[in-house]
mmCIF file of C-alpha atoms and ligand atoms in Angstrom:
data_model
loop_
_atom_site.group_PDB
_atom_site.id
_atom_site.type_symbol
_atom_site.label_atom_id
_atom_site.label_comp_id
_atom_site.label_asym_id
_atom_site.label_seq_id
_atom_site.Cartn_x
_atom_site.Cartn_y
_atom_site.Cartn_z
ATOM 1 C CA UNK A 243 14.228 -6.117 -13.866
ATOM 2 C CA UNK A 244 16.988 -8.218 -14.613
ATOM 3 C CA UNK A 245 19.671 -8.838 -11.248
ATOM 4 C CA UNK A 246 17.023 -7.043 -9.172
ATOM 5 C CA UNK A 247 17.268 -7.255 -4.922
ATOM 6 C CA UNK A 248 14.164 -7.757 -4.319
ATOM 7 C CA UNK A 249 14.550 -11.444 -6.003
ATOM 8 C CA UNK A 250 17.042 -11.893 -3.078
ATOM 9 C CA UNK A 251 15.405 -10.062 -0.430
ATOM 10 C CA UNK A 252 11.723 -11.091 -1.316
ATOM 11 C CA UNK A 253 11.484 -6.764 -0.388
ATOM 12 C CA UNK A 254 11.220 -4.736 -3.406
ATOM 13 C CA UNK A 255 13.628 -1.108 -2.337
ATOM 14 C CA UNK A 256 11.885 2.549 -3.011
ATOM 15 C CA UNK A 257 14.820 2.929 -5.863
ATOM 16 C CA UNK A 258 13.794 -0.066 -7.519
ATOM 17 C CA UNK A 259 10.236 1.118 -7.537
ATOM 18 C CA UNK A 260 10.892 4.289 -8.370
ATOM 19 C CA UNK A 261 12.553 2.641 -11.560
ATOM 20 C CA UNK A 262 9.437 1.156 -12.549
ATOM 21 C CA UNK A 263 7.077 4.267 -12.082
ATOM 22 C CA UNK A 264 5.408 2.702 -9.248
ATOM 23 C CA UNK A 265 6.642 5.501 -6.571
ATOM 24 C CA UNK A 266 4.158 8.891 -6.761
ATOM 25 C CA UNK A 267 6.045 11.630 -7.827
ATOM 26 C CA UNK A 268 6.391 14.224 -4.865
ATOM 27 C CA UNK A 269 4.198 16.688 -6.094
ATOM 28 C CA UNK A 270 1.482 14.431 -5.842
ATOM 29 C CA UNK A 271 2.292 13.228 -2.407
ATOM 30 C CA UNK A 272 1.973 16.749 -1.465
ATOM 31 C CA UNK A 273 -1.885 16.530 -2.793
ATOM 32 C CA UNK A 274 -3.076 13.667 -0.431
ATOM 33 C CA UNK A 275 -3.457 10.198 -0.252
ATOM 34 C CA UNK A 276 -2.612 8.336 -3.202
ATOM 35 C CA UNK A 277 -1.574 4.720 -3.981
ATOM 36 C CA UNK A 278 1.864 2.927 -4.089
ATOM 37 C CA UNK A 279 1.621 -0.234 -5.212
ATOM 38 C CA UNK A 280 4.618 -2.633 -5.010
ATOM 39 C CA UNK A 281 4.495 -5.304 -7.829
ATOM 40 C CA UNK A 282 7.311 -5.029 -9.779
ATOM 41 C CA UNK A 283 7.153 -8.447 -11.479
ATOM 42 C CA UNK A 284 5.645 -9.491 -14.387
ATOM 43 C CA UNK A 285 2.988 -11.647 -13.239
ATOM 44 C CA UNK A 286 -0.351 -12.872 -14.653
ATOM 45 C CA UNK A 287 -2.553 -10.104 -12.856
ATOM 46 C CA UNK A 288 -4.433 -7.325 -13.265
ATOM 47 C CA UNK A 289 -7.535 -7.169 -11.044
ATOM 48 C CA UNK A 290 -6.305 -3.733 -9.560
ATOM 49 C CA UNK A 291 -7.539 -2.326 -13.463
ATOM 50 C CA UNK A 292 -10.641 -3.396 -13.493
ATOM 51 C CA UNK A 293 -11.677 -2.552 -9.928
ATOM 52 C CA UNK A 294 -9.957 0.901 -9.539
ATOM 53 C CA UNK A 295 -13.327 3.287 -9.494
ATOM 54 C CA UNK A 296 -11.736 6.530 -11.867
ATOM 55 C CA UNK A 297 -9.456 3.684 -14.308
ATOM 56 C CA UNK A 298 -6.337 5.127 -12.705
ATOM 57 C CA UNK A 299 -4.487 2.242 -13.162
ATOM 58 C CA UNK A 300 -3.511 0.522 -16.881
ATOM 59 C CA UNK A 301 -2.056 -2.837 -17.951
ATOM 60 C CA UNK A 302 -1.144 -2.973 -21.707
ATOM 61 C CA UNK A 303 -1.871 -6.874 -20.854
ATOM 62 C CA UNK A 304 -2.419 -9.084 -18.432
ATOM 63 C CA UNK A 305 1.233 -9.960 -17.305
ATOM 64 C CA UNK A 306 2.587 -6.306 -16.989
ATOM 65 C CA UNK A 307 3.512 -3.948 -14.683
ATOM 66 C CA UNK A 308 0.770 -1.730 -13.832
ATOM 67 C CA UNK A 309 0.948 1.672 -14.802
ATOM 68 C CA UNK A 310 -0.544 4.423 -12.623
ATOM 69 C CA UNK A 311 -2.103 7.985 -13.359
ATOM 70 C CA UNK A 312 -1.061 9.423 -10.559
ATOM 71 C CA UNK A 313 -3.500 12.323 -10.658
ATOM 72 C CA UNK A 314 -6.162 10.491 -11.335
ATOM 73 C CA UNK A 315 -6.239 8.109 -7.877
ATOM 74 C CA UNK A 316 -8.641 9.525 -4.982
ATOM 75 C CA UNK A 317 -6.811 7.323 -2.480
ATOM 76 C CA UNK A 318 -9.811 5.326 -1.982
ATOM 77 C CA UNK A 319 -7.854 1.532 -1.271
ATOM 78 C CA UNK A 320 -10.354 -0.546 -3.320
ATOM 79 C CA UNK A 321 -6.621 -1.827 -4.769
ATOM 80 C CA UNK A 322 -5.873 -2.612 -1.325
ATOM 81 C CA UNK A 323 -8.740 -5.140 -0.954
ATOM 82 C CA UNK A 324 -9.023 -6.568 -4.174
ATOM 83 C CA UNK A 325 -5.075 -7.131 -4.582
ATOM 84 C CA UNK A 326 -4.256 -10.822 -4.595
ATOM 85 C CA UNK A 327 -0.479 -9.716 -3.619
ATOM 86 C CA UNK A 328 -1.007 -7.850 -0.896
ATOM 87 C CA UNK A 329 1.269 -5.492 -2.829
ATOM 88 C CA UNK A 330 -1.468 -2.577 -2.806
ATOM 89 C CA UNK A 331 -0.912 0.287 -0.208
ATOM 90 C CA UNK A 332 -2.038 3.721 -0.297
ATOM 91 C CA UNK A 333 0.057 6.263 1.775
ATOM 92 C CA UNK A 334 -1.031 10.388 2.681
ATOM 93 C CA UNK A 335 2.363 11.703 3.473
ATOM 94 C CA UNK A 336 1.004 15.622 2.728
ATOM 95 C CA UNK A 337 0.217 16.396 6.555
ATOM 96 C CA UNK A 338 2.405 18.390 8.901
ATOM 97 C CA UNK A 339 1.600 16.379 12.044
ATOM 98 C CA UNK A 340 1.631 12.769 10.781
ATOM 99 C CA UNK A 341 1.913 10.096 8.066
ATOM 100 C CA UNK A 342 -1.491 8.011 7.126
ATOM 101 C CA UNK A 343 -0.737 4.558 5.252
ATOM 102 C CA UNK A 344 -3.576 2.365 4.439
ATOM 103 C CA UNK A 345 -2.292 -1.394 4.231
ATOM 104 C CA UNK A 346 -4.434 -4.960 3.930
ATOM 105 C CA UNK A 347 -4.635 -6.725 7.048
ATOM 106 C CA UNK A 348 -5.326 -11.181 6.916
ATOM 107 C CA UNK A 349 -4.030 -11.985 10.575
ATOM 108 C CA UNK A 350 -6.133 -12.244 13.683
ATOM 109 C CA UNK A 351 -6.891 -10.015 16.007
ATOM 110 C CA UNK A 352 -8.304 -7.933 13.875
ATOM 111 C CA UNK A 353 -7.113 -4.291 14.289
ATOM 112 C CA UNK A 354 -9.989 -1.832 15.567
ATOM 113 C CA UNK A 355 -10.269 2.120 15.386
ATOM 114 C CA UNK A 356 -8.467 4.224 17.864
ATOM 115 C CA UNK A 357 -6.497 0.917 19.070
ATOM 116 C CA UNK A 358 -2.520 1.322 18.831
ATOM 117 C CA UNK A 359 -0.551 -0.469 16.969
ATOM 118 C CA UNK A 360 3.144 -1.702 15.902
ATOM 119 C CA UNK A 361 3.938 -0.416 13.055
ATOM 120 C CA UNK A 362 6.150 -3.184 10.641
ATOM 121 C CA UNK A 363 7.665 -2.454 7.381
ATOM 122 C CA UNK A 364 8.615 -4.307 4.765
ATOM 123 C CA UNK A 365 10.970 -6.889 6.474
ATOM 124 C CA UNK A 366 8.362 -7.052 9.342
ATOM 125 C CA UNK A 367 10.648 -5.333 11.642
ATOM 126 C CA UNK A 368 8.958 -2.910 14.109
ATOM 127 C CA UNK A 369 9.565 0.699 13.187
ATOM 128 C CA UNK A 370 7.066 2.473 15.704
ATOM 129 C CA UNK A 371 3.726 2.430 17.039
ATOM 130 C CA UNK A 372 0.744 4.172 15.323
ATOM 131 C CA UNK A 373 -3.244 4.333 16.061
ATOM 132 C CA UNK A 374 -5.623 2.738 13.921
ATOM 133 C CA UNK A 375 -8.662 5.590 12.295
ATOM 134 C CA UNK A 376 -10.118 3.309 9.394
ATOM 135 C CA UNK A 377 -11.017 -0.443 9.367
ATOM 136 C CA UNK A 378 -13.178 -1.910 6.288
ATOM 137 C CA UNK A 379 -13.253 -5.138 4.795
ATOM 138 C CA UNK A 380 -14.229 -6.980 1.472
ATOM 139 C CA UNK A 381 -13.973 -10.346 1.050
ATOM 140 C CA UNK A 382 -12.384 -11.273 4.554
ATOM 141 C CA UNK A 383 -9.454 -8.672 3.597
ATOM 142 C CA UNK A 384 -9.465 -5.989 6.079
ATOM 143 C CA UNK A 385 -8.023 -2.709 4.936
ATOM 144 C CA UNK A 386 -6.420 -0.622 7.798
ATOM 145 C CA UNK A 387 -5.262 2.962 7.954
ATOM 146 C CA UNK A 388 -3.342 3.693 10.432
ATOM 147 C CA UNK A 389 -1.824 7.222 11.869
ATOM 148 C CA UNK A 390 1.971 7.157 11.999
ATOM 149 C CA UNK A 391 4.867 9.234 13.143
ATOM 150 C CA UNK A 392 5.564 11.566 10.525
ATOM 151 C CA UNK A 393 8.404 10.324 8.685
ATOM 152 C CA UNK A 394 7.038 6.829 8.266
ATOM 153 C CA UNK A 395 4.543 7.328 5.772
ATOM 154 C CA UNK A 396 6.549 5.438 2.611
ATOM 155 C CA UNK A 397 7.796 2.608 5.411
ATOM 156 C CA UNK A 398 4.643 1.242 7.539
ATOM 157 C CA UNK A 399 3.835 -1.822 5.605
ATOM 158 C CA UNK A 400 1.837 -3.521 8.034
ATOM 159 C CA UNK A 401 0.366 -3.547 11.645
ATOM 160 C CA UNK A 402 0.513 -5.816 14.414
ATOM 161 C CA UNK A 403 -1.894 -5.853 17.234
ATOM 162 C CA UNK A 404 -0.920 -6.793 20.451
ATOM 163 C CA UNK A 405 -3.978 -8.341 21.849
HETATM 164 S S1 SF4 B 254 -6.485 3.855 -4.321
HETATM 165 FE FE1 SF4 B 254 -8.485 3.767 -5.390
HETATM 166 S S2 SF4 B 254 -8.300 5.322 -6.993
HETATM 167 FE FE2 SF4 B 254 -6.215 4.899 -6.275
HETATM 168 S S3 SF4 B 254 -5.439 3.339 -7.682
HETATM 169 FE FE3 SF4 B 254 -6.316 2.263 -5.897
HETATM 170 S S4 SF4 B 254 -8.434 1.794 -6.500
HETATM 171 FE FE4 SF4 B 254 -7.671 3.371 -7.909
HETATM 172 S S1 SF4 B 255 -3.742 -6.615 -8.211
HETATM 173 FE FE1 SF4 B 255 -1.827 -6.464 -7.037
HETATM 174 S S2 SF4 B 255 -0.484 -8.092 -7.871
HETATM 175 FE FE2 SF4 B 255 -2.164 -7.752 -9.356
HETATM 176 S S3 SF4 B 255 -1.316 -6.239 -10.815
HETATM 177 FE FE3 SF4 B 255 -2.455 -5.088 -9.255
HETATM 178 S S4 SF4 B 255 -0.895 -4.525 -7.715
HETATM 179 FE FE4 SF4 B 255 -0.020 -6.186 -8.975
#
């Protein structure tokens, strides 16, 4: 993406990913939780493909941008461990109470269920608090979902526990 922002701003904008395919399309937001992932440069990597359980993401080749079939991702976040980028994210924006985003988490203290949260989004700014329901890990990456205001569901990009 020639004279893109996020080149600039190091933060890649929802129009600019919505320009590459990488933003679901809102009927499948509606369905559940489903994966956003925010690499929108052409970069040697494609270990999302490989390790996505139902092949719901393609590469043509290795330095692509990945393509996703929307319907086919369960939501499950194996992206969000294995990505190198930390550019994996999976977000549930289909309830009526609150947002769910799922996000990979390297810093110490690491976050634990039904602690609260600040909520940070791309920049790193605070944007609310939210309360943790799901901690795994693989490899020393610790994948997080986290409950969030409703609202904020396309915006939480990371979590910062105050401990
Ligand atoms: S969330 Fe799971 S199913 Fe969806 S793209 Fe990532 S690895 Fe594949
Ligand atoms: S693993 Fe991450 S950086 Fe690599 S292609 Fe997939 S989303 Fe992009």
């Amino acid at each position: 993406m020639p004279n893109s922002s996020f080149r600039k701003t190091g933060v890649v904008s929802p129009e600019e990913l919505a320009a590459l395919n990488l933003l679901p399309p809102e009927d499948r937001l509606k369905k559940g939780p489903v994966v956003v992932l925010e690499c929108p440069e052409m970069i040697p990597c494609n270990i999302c493909v490989p390790y996505c359980p139902t092949k719901a993401i393609k590469m043509e080749k290795l330095i692509d941008i990945p393509a996703v079939e929307w319907d086919k991702c369960i939501g499950c976040g194996i992206c969000v461990a294995v990505c190198p980028g930390l550019a994996a994210f999976v977000v549930d924006t289909s309830k009526s109470d609150f947002d769910y985003v799922t996000v990979p988490h390297e810093f110490i203290p690491i976050p634990r269920v039904g602690d609260e949260v600040v909520l940070l989004n791309k920049l790193g700014e605070g944007v609310g608090r939210g309360v943790v329901v799901r901690v795994w890990e693989r490899n020393r990456t610790y994948v997080i979902t986290v409950r969030v205001p409703k609202g904020l569901g396309m915006e939480v990009r990371a979590v910062w526990v105050e401990r």
